[in-house]
PDB file of C-alpha atoms in Angstrom:
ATOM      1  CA  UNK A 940     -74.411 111.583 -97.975  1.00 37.00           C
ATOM      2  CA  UNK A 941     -76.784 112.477 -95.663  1.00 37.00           C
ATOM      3  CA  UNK A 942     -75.392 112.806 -91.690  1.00 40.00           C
ATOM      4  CA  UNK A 943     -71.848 112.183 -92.888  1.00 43.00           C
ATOM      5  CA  UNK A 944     -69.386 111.072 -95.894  1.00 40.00           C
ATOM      6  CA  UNK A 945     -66.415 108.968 -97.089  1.00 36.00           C
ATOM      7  CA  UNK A 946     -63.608 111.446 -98.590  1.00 38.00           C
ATOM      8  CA  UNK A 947     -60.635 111.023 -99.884  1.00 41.00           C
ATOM      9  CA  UNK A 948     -57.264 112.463 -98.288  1.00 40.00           C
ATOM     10  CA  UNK A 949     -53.553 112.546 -99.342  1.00 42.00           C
ATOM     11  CA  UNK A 950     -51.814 109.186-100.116  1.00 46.00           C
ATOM     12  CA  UNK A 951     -54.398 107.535-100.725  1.00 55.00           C
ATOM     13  CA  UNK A 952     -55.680 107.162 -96.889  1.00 58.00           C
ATOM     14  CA  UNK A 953     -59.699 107.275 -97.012  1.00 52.00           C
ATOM     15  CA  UNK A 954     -60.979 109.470 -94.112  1.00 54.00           C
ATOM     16  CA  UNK A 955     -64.674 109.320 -92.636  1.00 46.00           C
ATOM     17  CA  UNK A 956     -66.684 112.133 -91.350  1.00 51.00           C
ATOM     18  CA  UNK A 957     -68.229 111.454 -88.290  1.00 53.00           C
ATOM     19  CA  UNK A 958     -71.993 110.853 -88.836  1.00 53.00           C
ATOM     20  CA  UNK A 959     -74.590 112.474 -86.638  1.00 55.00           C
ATOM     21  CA  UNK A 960     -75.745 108.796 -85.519  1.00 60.00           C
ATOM     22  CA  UNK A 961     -72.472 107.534 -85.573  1.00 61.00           C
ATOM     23  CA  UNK A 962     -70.116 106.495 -83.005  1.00 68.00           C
ATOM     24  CA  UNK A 963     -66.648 107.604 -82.771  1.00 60.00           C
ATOM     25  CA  UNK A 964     -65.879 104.377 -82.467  1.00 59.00           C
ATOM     26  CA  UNK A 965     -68.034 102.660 -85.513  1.00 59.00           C
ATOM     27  CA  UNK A 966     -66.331 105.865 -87.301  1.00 52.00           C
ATOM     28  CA  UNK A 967     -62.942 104.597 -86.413  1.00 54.00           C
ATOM     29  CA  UNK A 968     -64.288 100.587 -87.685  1.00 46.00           C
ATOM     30  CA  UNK A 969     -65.793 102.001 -91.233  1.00 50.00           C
ATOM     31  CA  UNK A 970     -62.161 103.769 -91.625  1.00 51.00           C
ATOM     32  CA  UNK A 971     -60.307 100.914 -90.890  1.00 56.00           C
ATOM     33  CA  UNK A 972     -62.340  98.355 -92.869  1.00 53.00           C
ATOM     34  CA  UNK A 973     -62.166 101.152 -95.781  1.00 52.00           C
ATOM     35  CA  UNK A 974     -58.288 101.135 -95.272  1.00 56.00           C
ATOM     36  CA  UNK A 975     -57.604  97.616 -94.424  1.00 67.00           C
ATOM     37  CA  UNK A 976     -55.511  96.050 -98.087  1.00 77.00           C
ATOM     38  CA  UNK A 977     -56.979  92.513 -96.884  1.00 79.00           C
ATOM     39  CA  UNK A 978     -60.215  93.811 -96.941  1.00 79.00           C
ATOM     40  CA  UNK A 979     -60.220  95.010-100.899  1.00 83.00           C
ATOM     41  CA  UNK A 980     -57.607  92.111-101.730  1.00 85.00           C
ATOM     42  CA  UNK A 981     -61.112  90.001-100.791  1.00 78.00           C
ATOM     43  CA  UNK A 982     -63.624  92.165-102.450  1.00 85.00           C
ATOM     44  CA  UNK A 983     -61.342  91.895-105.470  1.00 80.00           C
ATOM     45  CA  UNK A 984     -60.571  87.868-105.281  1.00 83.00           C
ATOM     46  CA  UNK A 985     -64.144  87.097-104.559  1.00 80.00           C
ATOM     47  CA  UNK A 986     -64.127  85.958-100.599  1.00 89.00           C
ATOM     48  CA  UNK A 987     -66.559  87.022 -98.442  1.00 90.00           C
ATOM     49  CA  UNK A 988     -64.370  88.133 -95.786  1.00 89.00           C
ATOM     50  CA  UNK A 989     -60.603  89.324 -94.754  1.00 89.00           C
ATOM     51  CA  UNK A 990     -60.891  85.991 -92.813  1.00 92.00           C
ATOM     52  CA  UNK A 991     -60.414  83.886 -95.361  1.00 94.00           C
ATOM     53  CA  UNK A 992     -56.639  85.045 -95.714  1.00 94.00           C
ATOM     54  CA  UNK A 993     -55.788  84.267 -91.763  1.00 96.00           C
ATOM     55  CA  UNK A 994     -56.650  80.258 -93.009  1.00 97.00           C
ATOM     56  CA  UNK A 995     -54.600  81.245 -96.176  1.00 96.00           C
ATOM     57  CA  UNK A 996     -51.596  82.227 -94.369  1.00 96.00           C
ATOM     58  CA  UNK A 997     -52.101  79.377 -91.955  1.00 98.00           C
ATOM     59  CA  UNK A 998     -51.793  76.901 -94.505  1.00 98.00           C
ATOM     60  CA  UNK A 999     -49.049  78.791 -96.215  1.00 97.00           C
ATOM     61  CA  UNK A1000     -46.684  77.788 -92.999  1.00 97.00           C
ATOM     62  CA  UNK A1001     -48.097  74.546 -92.350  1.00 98.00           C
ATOM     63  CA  UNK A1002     -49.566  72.973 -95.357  1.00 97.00           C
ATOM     64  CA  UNK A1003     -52.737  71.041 -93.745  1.00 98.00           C
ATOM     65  CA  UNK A1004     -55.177  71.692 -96.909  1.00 98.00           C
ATOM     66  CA  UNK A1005     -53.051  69.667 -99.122  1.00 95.00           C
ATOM     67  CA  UNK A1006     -55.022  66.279-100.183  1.00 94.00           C
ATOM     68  CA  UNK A1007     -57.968  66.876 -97.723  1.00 98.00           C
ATOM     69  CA  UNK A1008     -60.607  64.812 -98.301  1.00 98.00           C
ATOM     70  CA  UNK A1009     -63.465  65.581 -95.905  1.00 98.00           C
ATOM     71  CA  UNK A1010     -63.325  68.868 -93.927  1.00 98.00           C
ATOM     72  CA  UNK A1011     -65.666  70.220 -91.079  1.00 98.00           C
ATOM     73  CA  UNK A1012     -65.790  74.206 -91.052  1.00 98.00           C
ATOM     74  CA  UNK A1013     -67.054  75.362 -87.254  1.00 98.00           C
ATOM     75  CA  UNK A1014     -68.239  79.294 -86.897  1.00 95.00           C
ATOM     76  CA  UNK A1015     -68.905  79.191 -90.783  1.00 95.00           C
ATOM     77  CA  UNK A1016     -70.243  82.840 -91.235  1.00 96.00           C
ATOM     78  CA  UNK A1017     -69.892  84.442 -93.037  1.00 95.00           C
ATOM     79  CA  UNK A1018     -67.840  81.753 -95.401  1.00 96.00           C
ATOM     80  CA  UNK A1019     -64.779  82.923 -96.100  1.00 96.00           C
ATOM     81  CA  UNK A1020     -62.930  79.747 -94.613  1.00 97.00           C
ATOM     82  CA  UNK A1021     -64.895  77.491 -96.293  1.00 98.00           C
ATOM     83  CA  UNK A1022     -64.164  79.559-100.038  1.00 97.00           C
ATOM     84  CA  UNK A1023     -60.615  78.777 -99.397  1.00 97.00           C
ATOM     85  CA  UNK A1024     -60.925  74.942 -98.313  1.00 98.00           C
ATOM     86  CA  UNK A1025     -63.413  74.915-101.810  1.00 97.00           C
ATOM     87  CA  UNK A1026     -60.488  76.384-103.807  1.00 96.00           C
ATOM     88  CA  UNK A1027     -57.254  74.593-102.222  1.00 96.00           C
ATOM     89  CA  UNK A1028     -59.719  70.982-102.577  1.00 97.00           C
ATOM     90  CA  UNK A1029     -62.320  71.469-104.699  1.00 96.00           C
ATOM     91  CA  UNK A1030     -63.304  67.491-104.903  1.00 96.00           C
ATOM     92  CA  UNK A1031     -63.531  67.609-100.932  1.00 98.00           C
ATOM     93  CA  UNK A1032     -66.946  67.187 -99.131  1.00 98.00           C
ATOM     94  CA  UNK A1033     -67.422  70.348 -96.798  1.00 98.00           C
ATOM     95  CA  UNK A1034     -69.730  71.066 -94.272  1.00 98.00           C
ATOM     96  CA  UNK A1035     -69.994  74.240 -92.048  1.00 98.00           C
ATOM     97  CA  UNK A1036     -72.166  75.041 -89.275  1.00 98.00           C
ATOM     98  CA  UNK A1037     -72.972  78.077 -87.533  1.00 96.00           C
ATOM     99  CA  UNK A1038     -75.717  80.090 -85.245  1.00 94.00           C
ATOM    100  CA  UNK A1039     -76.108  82.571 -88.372  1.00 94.00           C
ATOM    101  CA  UNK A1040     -77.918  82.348 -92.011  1.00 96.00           C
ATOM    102  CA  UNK A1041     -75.385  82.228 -94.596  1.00 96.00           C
ATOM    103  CA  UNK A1042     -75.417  82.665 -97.886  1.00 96.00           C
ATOM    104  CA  UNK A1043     -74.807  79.110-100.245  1.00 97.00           C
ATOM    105  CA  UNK A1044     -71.522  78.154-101.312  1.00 96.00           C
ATOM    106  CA  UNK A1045     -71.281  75.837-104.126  1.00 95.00           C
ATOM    107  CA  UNK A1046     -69.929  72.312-103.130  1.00 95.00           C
ATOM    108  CA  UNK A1047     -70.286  73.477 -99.171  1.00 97.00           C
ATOM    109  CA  UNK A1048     -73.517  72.052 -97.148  1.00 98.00           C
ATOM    110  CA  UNK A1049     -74.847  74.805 -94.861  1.00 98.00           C
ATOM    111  CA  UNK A1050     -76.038  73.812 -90.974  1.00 98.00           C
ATOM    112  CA  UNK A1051     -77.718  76.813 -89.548  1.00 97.00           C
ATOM    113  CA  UNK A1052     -77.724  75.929 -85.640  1.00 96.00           C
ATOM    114  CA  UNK A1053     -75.586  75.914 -82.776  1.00 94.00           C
ATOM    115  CA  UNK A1054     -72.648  73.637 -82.591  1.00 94.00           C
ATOM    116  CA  UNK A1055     -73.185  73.298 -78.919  1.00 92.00           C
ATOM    117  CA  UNK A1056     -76.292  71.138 -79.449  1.00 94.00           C
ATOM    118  CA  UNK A1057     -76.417  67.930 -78.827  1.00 95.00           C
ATOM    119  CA  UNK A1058     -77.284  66.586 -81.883  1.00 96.00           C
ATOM    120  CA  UNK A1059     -74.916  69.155 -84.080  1.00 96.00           C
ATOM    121  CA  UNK A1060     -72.223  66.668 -84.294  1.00 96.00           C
ATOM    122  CA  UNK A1061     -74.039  63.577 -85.252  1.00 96.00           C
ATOM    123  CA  UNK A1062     -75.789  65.467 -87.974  1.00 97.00           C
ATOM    124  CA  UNK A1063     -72.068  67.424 -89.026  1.00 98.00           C
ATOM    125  CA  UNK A1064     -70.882  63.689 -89.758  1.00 97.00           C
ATOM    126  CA  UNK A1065     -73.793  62.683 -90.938  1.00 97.00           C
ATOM    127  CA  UNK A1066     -74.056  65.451 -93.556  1.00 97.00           C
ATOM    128  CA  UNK A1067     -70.198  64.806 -94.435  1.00 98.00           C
ATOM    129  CA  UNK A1068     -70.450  61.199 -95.542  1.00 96.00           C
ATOM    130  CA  UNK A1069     -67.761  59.884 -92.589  1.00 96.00           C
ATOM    131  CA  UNK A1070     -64.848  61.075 -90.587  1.00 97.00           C
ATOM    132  CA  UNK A1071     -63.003  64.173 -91.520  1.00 98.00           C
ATOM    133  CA  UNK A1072     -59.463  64.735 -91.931  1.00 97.00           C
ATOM    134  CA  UNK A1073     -59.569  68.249 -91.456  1.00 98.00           C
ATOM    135  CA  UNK A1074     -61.815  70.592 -88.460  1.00 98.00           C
ATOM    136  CA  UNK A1075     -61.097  74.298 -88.638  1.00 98.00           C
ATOM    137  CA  UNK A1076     -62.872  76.407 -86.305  1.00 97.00           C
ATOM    138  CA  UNK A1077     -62.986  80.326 -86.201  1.00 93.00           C
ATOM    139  CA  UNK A1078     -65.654  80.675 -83.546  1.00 91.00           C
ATOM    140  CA  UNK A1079     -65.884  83.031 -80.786  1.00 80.00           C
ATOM    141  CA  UNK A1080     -68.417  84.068 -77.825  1.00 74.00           C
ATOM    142  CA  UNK A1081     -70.423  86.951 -78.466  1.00 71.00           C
ATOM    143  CA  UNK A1082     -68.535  89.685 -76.208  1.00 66.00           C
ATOM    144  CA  UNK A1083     -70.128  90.975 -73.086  1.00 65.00           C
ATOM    145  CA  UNK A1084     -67.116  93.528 -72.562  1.00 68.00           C
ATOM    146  CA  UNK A1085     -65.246  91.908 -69.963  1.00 66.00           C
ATOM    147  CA  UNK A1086     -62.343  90.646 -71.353  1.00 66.00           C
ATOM    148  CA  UNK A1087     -61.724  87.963 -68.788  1.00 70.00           C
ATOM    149  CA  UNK A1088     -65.053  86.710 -69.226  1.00 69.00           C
ATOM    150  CA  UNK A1089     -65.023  87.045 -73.357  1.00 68.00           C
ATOM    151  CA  UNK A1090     -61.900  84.906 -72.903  1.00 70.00           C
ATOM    152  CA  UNK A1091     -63.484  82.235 -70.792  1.00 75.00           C
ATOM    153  CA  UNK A1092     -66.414  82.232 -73.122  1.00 78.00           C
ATOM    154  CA  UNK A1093     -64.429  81.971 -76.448  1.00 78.00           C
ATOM    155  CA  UNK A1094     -62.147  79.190 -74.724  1.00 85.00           C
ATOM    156  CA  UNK A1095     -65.092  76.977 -73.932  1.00 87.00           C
ATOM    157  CA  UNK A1096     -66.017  76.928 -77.649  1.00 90.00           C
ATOM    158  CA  UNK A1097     -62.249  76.137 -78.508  1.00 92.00           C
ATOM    159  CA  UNK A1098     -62.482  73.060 -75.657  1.00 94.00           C
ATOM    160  CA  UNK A1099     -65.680  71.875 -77.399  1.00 94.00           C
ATOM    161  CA  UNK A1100     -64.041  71.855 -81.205  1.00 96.00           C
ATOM    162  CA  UNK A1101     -61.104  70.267 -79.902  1.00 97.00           C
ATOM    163  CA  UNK A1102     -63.409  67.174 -78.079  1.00 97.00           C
ATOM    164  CA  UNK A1103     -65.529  67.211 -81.485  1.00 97.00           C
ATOM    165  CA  UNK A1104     -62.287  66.627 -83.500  1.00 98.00           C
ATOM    166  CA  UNK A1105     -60.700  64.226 -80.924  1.00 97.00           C
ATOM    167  CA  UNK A1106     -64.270  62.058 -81.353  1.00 97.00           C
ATOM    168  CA  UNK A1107     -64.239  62.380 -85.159  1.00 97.00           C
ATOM    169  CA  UNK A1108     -60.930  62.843 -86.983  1.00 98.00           C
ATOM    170  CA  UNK A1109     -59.152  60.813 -89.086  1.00 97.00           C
ATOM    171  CA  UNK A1110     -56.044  59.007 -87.833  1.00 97.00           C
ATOM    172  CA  UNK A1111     -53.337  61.782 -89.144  1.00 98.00           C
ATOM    173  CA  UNK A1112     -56.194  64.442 -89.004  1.00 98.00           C
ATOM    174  CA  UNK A1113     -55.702  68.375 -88.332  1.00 98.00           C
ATOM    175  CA  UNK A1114     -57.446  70.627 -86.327  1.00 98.00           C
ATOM    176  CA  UNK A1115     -57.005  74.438 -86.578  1.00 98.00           C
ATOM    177  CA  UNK A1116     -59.102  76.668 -84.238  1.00 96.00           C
ATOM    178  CA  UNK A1117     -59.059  80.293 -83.024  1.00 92.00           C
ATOM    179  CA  UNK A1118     -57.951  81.230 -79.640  1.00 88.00           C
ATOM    180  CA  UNK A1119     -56.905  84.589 -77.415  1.00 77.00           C
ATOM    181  CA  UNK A1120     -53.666  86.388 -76.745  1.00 64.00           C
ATOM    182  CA  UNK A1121     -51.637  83.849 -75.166  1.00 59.00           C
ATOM    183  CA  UNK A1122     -52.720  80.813 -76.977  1.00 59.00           C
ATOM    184  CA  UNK A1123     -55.007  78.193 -76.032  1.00 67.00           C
ATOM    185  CA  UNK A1124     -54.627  77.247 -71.678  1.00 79.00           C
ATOM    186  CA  UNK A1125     -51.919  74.298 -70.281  1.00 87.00           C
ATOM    187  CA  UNK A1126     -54.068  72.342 -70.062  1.00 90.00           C
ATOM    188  CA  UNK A1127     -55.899  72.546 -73.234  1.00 91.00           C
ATOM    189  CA  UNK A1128     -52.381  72.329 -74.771  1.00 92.00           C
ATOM    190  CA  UNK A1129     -51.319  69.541 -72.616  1.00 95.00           C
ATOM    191  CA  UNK A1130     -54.355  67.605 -74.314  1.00 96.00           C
ATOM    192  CA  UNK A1131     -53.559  68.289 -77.460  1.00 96.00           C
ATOM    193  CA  UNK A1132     -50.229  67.044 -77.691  1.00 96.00           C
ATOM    194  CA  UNK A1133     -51.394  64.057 -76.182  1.00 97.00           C
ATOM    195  CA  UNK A1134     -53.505  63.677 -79.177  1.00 98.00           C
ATOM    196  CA  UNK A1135     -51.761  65.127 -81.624  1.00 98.00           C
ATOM    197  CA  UNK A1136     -48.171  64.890 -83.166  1.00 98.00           C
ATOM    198  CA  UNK A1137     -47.488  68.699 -83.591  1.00 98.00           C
ATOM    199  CA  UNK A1138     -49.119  71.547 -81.610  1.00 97.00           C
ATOM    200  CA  UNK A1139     -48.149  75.146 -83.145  1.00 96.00           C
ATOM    201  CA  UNK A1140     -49.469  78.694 -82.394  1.00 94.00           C
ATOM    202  CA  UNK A1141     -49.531  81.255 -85.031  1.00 95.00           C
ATOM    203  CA  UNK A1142     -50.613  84.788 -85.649  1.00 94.00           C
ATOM    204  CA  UNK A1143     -50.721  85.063 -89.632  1.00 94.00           C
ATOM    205  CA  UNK A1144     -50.222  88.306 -90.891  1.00 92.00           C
ATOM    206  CA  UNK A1145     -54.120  88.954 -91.776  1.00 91.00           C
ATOM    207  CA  UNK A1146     -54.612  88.952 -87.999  1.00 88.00           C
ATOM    208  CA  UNK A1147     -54.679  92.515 -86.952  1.00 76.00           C
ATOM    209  CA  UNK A1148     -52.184  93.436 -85.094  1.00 78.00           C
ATOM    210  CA  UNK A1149     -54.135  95.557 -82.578  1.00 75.00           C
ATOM    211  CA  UNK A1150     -56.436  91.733 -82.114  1.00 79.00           C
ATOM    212  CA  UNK A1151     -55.903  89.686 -79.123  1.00 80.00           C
ATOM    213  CA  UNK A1152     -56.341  86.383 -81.389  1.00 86.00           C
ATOM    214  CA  UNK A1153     -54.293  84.176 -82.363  1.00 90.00           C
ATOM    215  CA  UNK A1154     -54.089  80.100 -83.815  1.00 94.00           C
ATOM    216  CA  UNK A1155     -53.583  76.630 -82.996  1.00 95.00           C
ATOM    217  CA  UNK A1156     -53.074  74.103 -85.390  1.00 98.00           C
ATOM    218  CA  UNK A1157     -53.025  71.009 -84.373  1.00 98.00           C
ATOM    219  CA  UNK A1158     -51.398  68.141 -86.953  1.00 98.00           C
ATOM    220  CA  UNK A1159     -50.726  64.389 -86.986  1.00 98.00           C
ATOM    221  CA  UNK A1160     -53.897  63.030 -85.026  1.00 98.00           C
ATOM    222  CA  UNK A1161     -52.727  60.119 -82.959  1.00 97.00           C
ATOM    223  CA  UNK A1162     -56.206  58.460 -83.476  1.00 94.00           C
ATOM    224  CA  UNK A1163     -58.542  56.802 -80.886  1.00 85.00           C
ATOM    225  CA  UNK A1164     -57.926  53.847 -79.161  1.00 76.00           C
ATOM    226  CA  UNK A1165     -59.963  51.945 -80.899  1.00 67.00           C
ATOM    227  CA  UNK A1166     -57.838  53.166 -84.144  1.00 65.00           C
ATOM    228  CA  UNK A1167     -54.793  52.142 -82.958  1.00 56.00           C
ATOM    229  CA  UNK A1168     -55.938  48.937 -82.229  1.00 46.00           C
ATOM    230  CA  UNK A1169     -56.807  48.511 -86.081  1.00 49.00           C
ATOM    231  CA  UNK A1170     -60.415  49.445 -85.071  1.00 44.00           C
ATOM    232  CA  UNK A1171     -60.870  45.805 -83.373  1.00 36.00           C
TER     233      UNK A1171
END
């Protein structure tokens, strides 16, 4: 392999040569991702990404995929959420959005823009075929390095899902979404519960250890006024 190579070492541990063009720090990714048992358990079960078994393990402790009917999959790329809402629901209408291309999924409808558009969540409902009982989100900002500022970024997108599900859920709805170390703010949580019947943070075992994120889930959606009132 020209510039570097993937060998073998004792126990089983693969070991990468640093590669003329190679960072020591991409070196230390490719070893990782070559060592990482979530990342072959995927290759071997057919999801696209380690990701999907965060959303695994997350429903695992708090059952929300159970009897879904109509699920909205935020930060879709590269799909592996979506595989494992397919699987646990397979008669369930999905749609996923996201800034990237991605790949079809059978049964899933694909929305390649940015959720932050105005008209992303007319045409995610739309698309759907009416409100959904389930919004899962695993976005995140694009890092700039700072982690402060990475933070602040990634929490905006998590404020945005959470006023996207508030507008659209299902009385009794869910709504799981990526946040940092720490959880999501006080006052993100603070609206929340007043939305929702039980707010839980979770790190599921498929979450690196070494990441700084972690998971809300958010069950029991109060509904709008308008729902409460019997829609009248």
């Amino acid at each position: 392999m020209k510039g570097g190579a993937v060998r073998g070492s004792g126990g089983g541990h693969t070991r990468v040569k640093t590669a003329r063009r190679r960072t020591a720090q991409s070196t230390r990714w490719l070893e990782r991702q070559l060592n990482d048992p979530y990342v072959k358990r995927a290759k071997a079960e057919g999801y696209r990404s380690r990701a999907a078994y965060k959303l695994l393990e997350l429903d695992e402790k708090f059952g929300f995929l159970k009897g879904v009917k109509r699920v909205v999959d935020l930060g879709l790329a590269p799909g592996g959420w979506s595989q494992v809402v397919r699987k646990a629901a397979p008669k369930a209408a999905i749609v996923g959005i996201d800034l990237l291309p991605v790949d079809p999924i059978d049964g899933v409808t694909i929305l390649q823009m940015d959720f932050m558009a105005d008209a992303a969540p007319g045409r995610l409902i739309e698309e759907l075929g009416g409100a959904p009982d389930l919004v899962v989100s695993d976005m995140a900002a694009n890092t700039v390095g700072h982690p402060q500022t990475d933070a602040l970024r990634t929490m905006a997108l998590v404020e945005t899902a959470l006023a996207f599900a508030i507008d659209v859920l299902q009385p009794g709805g869910t709504f799981v979404s990526k946040v940092f170390a720490g959880g999501a703010d006080s006052t993100l949580v603070a609206e929340m519960k007043r939305n929702f019947g039980s707010v839980k943070h979770a790190k599921p075992p498929a979450s690196r250890k070494g990441s700084v994120e972690w998971f809300v889930v958010a069950q029991g959606f109060k509904g709008r006024p308008a729902d409460q009132r019997g829609g009248v």
